[in-house]
Short mmCIF file of C-alpha atoms and ligand atoms in Angstrom, two decimals:
data_model
loop_
_atom_site.label_atom_id
_atom_site.label_comp_id
_atom_site.label_asym_id
_atom_site.label_seq_id
_atom_site.Cartn_x
_atom_site.Cartn_y
_atom_site.Cartn_z
CA UNK A 89 -12.92 35.44 10.23
CA UNK A 90 -11.26 36.70 13.40
CA UNK A 91 -7.54 37.48 13.42
CA UNK A 92 -6.37 34.27 15.01
CA UNK A 93 -8.34 32.22 12.45
CA UNK A 94 -6.81 34.31 9.65
CA UNK A 95 -3.34 33.75 11.06
CA UNK A 96 -3.82 30.00 10.79
CA UNK A 97 -3.82 30.32 7.01
CA UNK A 98 -0.96 32.81 6.84
CA UNK A 99 2.03 31.73 4.75
CA UNK A 100 4.04 34.94 4.94
CA UNK A 101 7.64 34.32 3.88
CA UNK A 102 7.18 30.58 3.37
CA UNK A 103 8.84 29.22 0.26
CA UNK A 104 6.82 26.67 -1.71
CA UNK A 105 8.22 24.54 -4.52
CA UNK A 106 5.42 23.50 -6.89
CA UNK A 107 6.36 20.86 -9.46
CA UNK A 108 4.55 21.20 -12.76
CA UNK A 109 4.03 24.77 -11.55
CA UNK A 110 3.45 26.17 -15.04
CA UNK A 111 0.57 23.79 -15.81
CA UNK A 112 -3.16 24.41 -15.45
CA UNK A 113 -3.43 23.54 -11.75
CA UNK A 114 0.20 24.38 -10.85
CA UNK A 115 -0.56 28.05 -11.53
CA UNK A 116 -3.65 27.83 -9.33
CA UNK A 117 -1.64 26.32 -6.46
CA UNK A 118 0.94 29.12 -6.90
CA UNK A 119 -1.78 31.77 -6.82
CA UNK A 120 -3.29 30.31 -3.63
CA UNK A 121 0.09 30.25 -1.88
CA UNK A 122 1.00 33.76 -3.05
CA UNK A 123 -2.42 35.01 -1.90
CA UNK A 124 -1.57 33.99 1.67
CA UNK A 125 1.83 35.70 1.57
CA UNK A 126 3.89 32.65 0.54
CA UNK A 127 6.54 32.60 -2.16
CA UNK A 128 5.78 30.15 -4.99
CA UNK A 129 8.66 28.59 -6.90
CA UNK A 130 7.20 27.15 -10.07
CA UNK A 131 9.38 24.21 -11.00
CA UNK A 132 8.61 22.80 -14.43
CA UNK A 133 10.25 21.02 -17.33
CA UNK A 134 8.88 23.67 -19.68
CA UNK A 135 8.94 27.25 -18.53
CA UNK A 136 8.03 28.17 -22.12
CA UNK A 137 6.66 31.64 -22.61
CA UNK A 138 6.25 32.36 -18.89
CA UNK A 139 8.33 35.41 -17.92
CA UNK A 140 8.93 35.65 -14.14
CA UNK A 141 10.25 39.19 -14.63
CA UNK A 142 7.01 40.40 -16.19
CA UNK A 143 4.57 42.62 -14.31
CA UNK A 144 1.74 40.16 -15.03
CA UNK A 145 3.68 37.30 -13.39
CA UNK A 146 4.61 39.40 -10.36
CA UNK A 147 1.08 40.74 -9.94
CA UNK A 148 -0.38 37.23 -9.99
CA UNK A 149 2.26 35.28 -8.05
CA UNK A 150 3.99 37.98 -5.95
CA UNK A 151 7.20 40.01 -6.26
CA UNK A 152 9.46 37.22 -5.03
CA UNK A 153 7.96 34.33 -7.03
CA UNK A 154 10.13 32.62 -9.60
CA UNK A 155 10.07 29.87 -12.21
CA UNK A 156 12.87 27.30 -12.39
CA UNK A 157 13.40 24.68 -15.07
CA UNK A 158 13.71 21.16 -13.72
CA UNK A 159 13.24 17.59 -14.88
CA UNK A 160 11.92 15.85 -11.77
CA UNK A 161 12.79 12.42 -13.20
CA UNK A 162 16.50 13.31 -12.94
CA UNK A 163 18.04 13.36 -9.41
CA UNK A 164 20.79 15.80 -10.48
CA UNK A 165 18.18 18.21 -11.82
CA UNK A 166 16.13 18.05 -8.56
CA UNK A 167 19.31 18.62 -6.51
CA UNK A 168 20.12 21.64 -8.71
CA UNK A 169 16.56 22.93 -8.12
CA UNK A 170 16.98 22.68 -4.35
CA UNK A 171 20.39 24.39 -4.52
CA UNK A 172 18.89 27.28 -6.51
CA UNK A 173 15.99 27.64 -4.07
CA UNK A 174 18.30 27.65 -1.04
CA UNK A 175 20.73 30.09 -2.60
CA UNK A 176 17.90 32.44 -3.58
CA UNK A 177 15.67 32.23 -0.47
CA UNK A 178 17.72 30.39 2.14
CA UNK A 179 14.84 28.02 2.96
CA UNK A 180 12.16 25.72 1.65
CA UNK A 181 8.97 25.20 3.64
CA UNK A 182 6.45 23.58 1.29
CA UNK A 183 6.63 21.05 -1.53
CA UNK A 184 3.61 20.53 -3.78
CA UNK A 185 4.18 17.40 -5.87
CA UNK A 186 1.88 18.30 -8.74
CA UNK A 187 3.67 17.31 -11.97
CA UNK A 188 2.33 14.33 -13.89
CA UNK A 189 1.79 13.13 -17.41
CA UNK A 190 -1.85 13.90 -17.85
CA UNK A 191 -3.17 12.16 -20.97
CA UNK A 192 -6.31 13.86 -22.30
CA UNK A 193 -8.04 10.84 -23.84
CA UNK A 194 -11.30 12.73 -24.21
CA UNK A 195 -9.72 15.04 -26.80
CA UNK A 196 -8.36 12.33 -29.07
CA UNK A 197 -10.24 10.67 -31.89
CA UNK A 198 -8.56 7.28 -31.68
CA UNK A 199 -6.06 6.20 -29.10
CA UNK A 200 -5.52 2.56 -29.77
CA UNK A 201 -2.28 2.52 -27.81
CA UNK A 202 -4.10 3.51 -24.63
CA UNK A 203 -5.75 0.10 -24.37
CA UNK A 204 -4.23 -2.21 -21.80
CA UNK A 205 -3.45 -4.95 -24.31
CA UNK A 206 -1.45 -2.55 -26.52
CA UNK A 207 -0.06 -0.22 -23.87
CA UNK A 208 3.60 0.44 -24.76
CA UNK A 209 6.12 -0.31 -22.04
CA UNK A 210 7.93 2.95 -22.95
CA UNK A 211 4.75 4.88 -22.08
CA UNK A 212 4.40 2.93 -18.81
CA UNK A 213 7.96 3.86 -17.91
CA UNK A 214 7.57 7.50 -18.96
CA UNK A 215 4.34 7.97 -16.98
CA UNK A 216 5.68 6.29 -13.83
CA UNK A 217 8.93 8.24 -14.18
CA UNK A 218 7.17 11.59 -13.84
CA UNK A 219 4.28 10.61 -11.59
CA UNK A 220 5.98 8.28 -9.11
CA UNK A 221 9.76 8.42 -9.50
CA UNK A 222 9.69 12.21 -9.88
CA UNK A 223 7.48 12.64 -6.82
CA UNK A 224 9.71 10.27 -4.86
CA UNK A 225 12.88 12.16 -5.88
CA UNK A 226 11.44 15.58 -5.00
CA UNK A 227 10.20 14.23 -1.67
CA UNK A 228 13.53 12.52 -0.96
CA UNK A 229 15.74 15.49 -1.87
CA UNK A 230 13.59 18.45 -0.80
CA UNK A 231 11.99 16.53 2.10
CA UNK A 232 15.44 15.68 3.48
CA UNK A 233 16.22 19.42 3.66
CA UNK A 234 12.93 19.98 5.52
CA UNK A 235 13.74 17.10 7.88
CA UNK A 236 17.13 18.70 8.57
CA UNK A 237 15.32 21.91 9.64
CA UNK A 238 12.62 19.85 11.36
CA UNK A 239 9.73 21.59 9.68
CA UNK A 240 7.86 21.40 6.43
CA UNK A 241 4.77 20.43 4.50
CA UNK A 242 4.39 18.14 1.51
CA UNK A 243 1.17 17.99 -0.54
CA UNK A 244 0.83 15.32 -3.22
CA UNK A 245 -1.67 15.93 -6.01
CA UNK A 246 -3.43 12.63 -6.68
CA UNK A 247 -6.83 12.35 -8.41
CA UNK A 248 -10.36 11.02 -7.96
CA UNK A 249 -8.88 8.11 -9.94
CA UNK A 250 -6.79 7.33 -6.86
CA UNK A 251 -10.00 6.24 -5.11
CA UNK A 252 -12.17 4.94 -7.96
CA UNK A 253 -11.44 3.15 -11.24
CA UNK A 254 -11.81 5.13 -14.46
CA UNK A 255 -15.22 4.66 -16.05
CA UNK A 256 -14.01 3.81 -19.54
CA UNK A 257 -17.47 4.44 -21.03
CA UNK A 258 -16.65 8.14 -20.71
CA UNK A 259 -13.96 8.01 -23.35
CA UNK A 260 -15.82 6.02 -26.03
CA UNK A 261 -15.94 7.37 -29.57
CA UNK A 262 -18.72 6.46 -32.01
CA UNK A 263 -17.81 4.38 -35.02
CA UNK A 264 -14.75 2.65 -33.55
CA UNK A 265 -14.46 -1.07 -32.98
CA UNK A 266 -14.04 -2.29 -29.39
CA UNK A 267 -10.29 -2.82 -29.81
CA UNK A 268 -9.86 0.77 -30.99
CA UNK A 269 -11.91 2.49 -28.29
CA UNK A 270 -9.72 4.89 -26.29
CA UNK A 271 -9.41 4.36 -22.54
CA UNK A 272 -7.84 6.23 -19.65
CA UNK A 273 -4.41 4.61 -19.47
CA UNK A 274 -3.60 2.15 -16.70
CA UNK A 275 -0.63 4.28 -15.65
CA UNK A 276 -2.89 7.09 -14.48
CA UNK A 277 -4.61 4.87 -11.92
CA UNK A 278 -1.33 3.27 -10.87
CA UNK A 279 0.46 6.61 -10.40
CA UNK A 280 -2.36 8.27 -8.51
CA UNK A 281 -3.05 5.32 -6.22
CA UNK A 282 0.70 5.03 -5.61
CA UNK A 283 0.81 8.65 -4.52
CA UNK A 284 -1.71 7.99 -1.76
CA UNK A 285 0.52 5.15 -0.51
CA UNK A 286 3.58 7.39 -0.71
CA UNK A 287 1.66 10.04 1.26
CA UNK A 288 1.03 7.62 4.13
CA UNK A 289 4.59 6.33 4.03
CA UNK A 290 6.18 9.79 4.17
CA UNK A 291 3.69 11.08 6.75
CA UNK A 292 4.64 8.39 9.24
CA UNK A 293 8.32 8.28 8.27
CA UNK A 294 8.83 11.99 8.95
CA UNK A 295 6.19 12.54 11.65
CA UNK A 296 8.89 13.03 14.30
CA UNK A 297 10.69 15.54 12.08
CA UNK A 298 7.92 18.12 11.98
CA UNK A 299 6.96 17.33 8.39
CA UNK A 300 3.30 16.84 7.54
CA UNK A 301 2.38 15.02 4.33
CA UNK A 302 -1.12 14.92 2.82
CA UNK A 303 -2.70 14.35 -0.58
CA UNK A 304 -5.50 16.01 -2.50
CA UNK A 305 -7.60 13.95 -4.90
CA UNK A 306 -9.20 16.41 -7.31
CA UNK A 307 -11.96 15.59 -9.74
CA UNK A 308 -11.79 16.64 -13.39
CA UNK A 309 -11.37 20.32 -14.17
CA UNK A 310 -13.39 21.84 -16.99
CA UNK A 311 -10.97 22.93 -19.68
CA UNK A 312 -12.97 23.04 -22.91
CA UNK A 313 -13.35 19.28 -23.21
CA UNK A 314 -15.79 18.11 -25.90
CA UNK A 315 -19.46 18.64 -24.95
CA UNK A 316 -20.41 14.95 -25.24
CA UNK A 317 -17.63 14.00 -22.79
CA UNK A 318 -18.65 16.70 -20.32
CA UNK A 319 -22.27 15.62 -20.52
CA UNK A 320 -21.40 11.97 -19.82
CA UNK A 321 -19.02 12.85 -16.99
CA UNK A 322 -21.32 15.29 -15.24
CA UNK A 323 -24.04 12.63 -15.05
CA UNK A 324 -21.67 10.75 -12.72
CA UNK A 325 -21.12 13.75 -10.45
CA UNK A 326 -23.71 14.58 -7.76
CA UNK A 327 -22.90 18.30 -8.03
CA UNK A 328 -23.65 17.96 -11.79
CA UNK A 329 -20.58 19.78 -13.11
CA UNK A 330 -16.83 19.54 -13.52
CA UNK A 331 -14.60 21.62 -11.25
CA UNK A 332 -13.46 25.14 -12.01
CA UNK A 333 -9.66 25.34 -12.05
CA UNK A 334 -9.62 27.58 -8.95
CA UNK A 335 -11.73 25.27 -6.77
CA UNK A 336 -8.72 23.47 -5.27
CA UNK A 337 -7.05 26.66 -4.04
CA UNK A 338 -8.73 26.56 -0.62
CA UNK A 339 -7.60 22.97 -0.01
CA UNK A 340 -4.03 23.83 -1.03
CA UNK A 341 -4.06 26.77 1.35
CA UNK A 342 -5.50 24.63 4.15
CA UNK A 343 -2.99 21.79 3.74
CA UNK A 344 0.03 24.06 3.22
CA UNK A 345 -0.70 26.24 6.26
CA UNK A 346 -0.86 25.76 10.02
CA UNK A 347 -4.66 25.56 9.66
CA UNK A 348 -4.12 21.81 9.10
CA UNK A 349 -1.51 21.41 11.85
CA UNK A 350 -3.10 18.19 13.19
CA UNK A 351 -3.46 16.55 9.78
CA UNK A 352 -1.00 14.17 8.24
CA UNK A 353 -1.22 11.05 6.08
CA UNK A 354 -4.69 11.87 4.72
CA UNK A 355 -6.11 12.06 1.24
CA UNK A 356 -8.57 14.92 0.83
CA UNK A 357 -11.04 13.98 -1.90
CA UNK A 358 -12.62 16.96 -3.69
CA UNK A 359 -14.63 15.59 -6.57
CA UNK A 360 -18.13 17.09 -6.53
CA UNK A 361 -19.23 13.89 -4.83
CA UNK A 362 -18.30 11.61 -7.76
CA UNK A 363 -16.67 8.89 -5.66
CA UNK A 364 -19.77 8.69 -3.40
CA UNK A 365 -21.74 7.16 -6.26
N1 LIG B 109 -6.72 18.82 -14.67
C1 LIG B 109 -7.48 17.90 -14.08
O1 LIG B 109 -8.66 17.74 -14.41
C2 LIG B 109 -6.92 17.07 -12.96
C3 LIG B 109 -7.78 16.28 -12.20
C4 LIG B 109 -7.28 15.49 -11.18
C5 LIG B 109 -5.92 15.51 -10.93
N2 LIG B 109 -5.10 16.29 -11.69
C6 LIG B 109 -3.68 16.27 -11.37
O2 LIG B 109 -3.25 17.58 -11.09
C7 LIG B 109 -1.90 17.74 -11.51
C8 LIG B 109 -1.79 18.93 -12.46
O3 LIG B 109 -2.64 18.69 -13.56
P1 LIG B 109 -2.82 19.76 -14.74
O4 LIG B 109 -4.16 19.55 -15.30
O5 LIG B 109 -2.41 21.11 -14.27
O6 LIG B 109 -1.78 19.20 -15.80
P2 LIG B 109 -0.81 19.98 -16.78
O7 LIG B 109 -0.43 19.01 -17.84
O8 LIG B 109 -1.40 21.29 -17.18
O9 LIG B 109 0.46 20.29 -15.86
C9 LIG B 109 1.44 19.34 -15.57
C10 LIG B 109 2.78 20.06 -15.59
O10 LIG B 109 3.80 19.10 -15.23
C11 LIG B 109 4.95 19.44 -16.00
N3 LIG B 109 5.87 18.30 -16.08
C12 LIG B 109 5.71 17.17 -16.81
N4 LIG B 109 6.79 16.39 -16.71
C13 LIG B 109 7.67 17.03 -15.89
C14 LIG B 109 8.97 16.74 -15.43
N5 LIG B 109 9.61 15.62 -15.80
N6 LIG B 109 9.58 17.61 -14.60
C15 LIG B 109 8.95 18.76 -14.24
N7 LIG B 109 7.72 19.11 -14.66
C16 LIG B 109 7.09 18.25 -15.48
C17 LIG B 109 4.39 19.85 -17.36
O11 LIG B 109 5.32 20.61 -18.12
C18 LIG B 109 3.14 20.62 -16.98
O12 LIG B 109 3.38 22.02 -16.89
C19 LIG B 109 -1.50 16.42 -12.15
O13 LIG B 109 -0.86 15.62 -11.19
C20 LIG B 109 -2.82 15.82 -12.54
O14 LIG B 109 -2.77 14.42 -12.66
C21 LIG B 109 -5.57 17.07 -12.68
#
């Protein structure tokens, strides 16, 4: 890569808030941004055992990276997050809306509640609160600060299930009656499809304010799911395997950097070809 091409991907000094930043993919997004010189702020409801002062954290995510506790479903908490970011760094350049309730149906023996007919309204509200309301609030509050400075990038993390319906045969468990067979919950499809709509809305709404907004729709990441599930899923994927956790880093880097300066309002599908079939 020549120097000018390299510069296109450079994020030196750019501050990136990543919601759900402590999760499986959040840490990958943070690593990608740090690798290009950016400063990841991992914003999560559970910071847990992660120690931003530790050498391991600094080596992986950079000297200036930090982790901040936030509940993205609460406007006051998101405002407090922004205030902390501005007081610490004086700017925010990138927002990666990554947090979501991510139900792992494939790991559960019997998830009767997941079925549409039984789906609890409390679960509907909880899933939409994180996936849609939370993404809206972060975009509204942090995006408004970007609009004020007339520059910024928002990346929404959707899913291959934003472009195709879940194939419920994947989640079937032997020995259960039809009414007890687990399914991918309806909220997952609703949240992820909604994010693609929100992406288009924000992209056009803030186009004149120097803010670009795009989505990524990742396919399933291999994370020690049961063998029978992996076997069934990979038959539906032309590349014949699930993704490695680090295989979305390049897309994050592309969409967060000036390399994608003429892209807004798009949904980049990275799914091993699954949605082609
Ligand atoms: N892992 C996959 O196979 C896959 C595939 C496609 C899309 N995705 C999407 O990628 C994103 C990340 O997935 P993941 O696998 O890393 O999930 P994950 O469960 O490991 O991470 C999600 C993070 O969001 C945080 N979170 C939940 N509620 C929150 C709240 N109210 N406020 C702040 N943070 C909150 C959690 O604490 C967690 O750390 C999700 O949007 C998911 O739907 C994942």
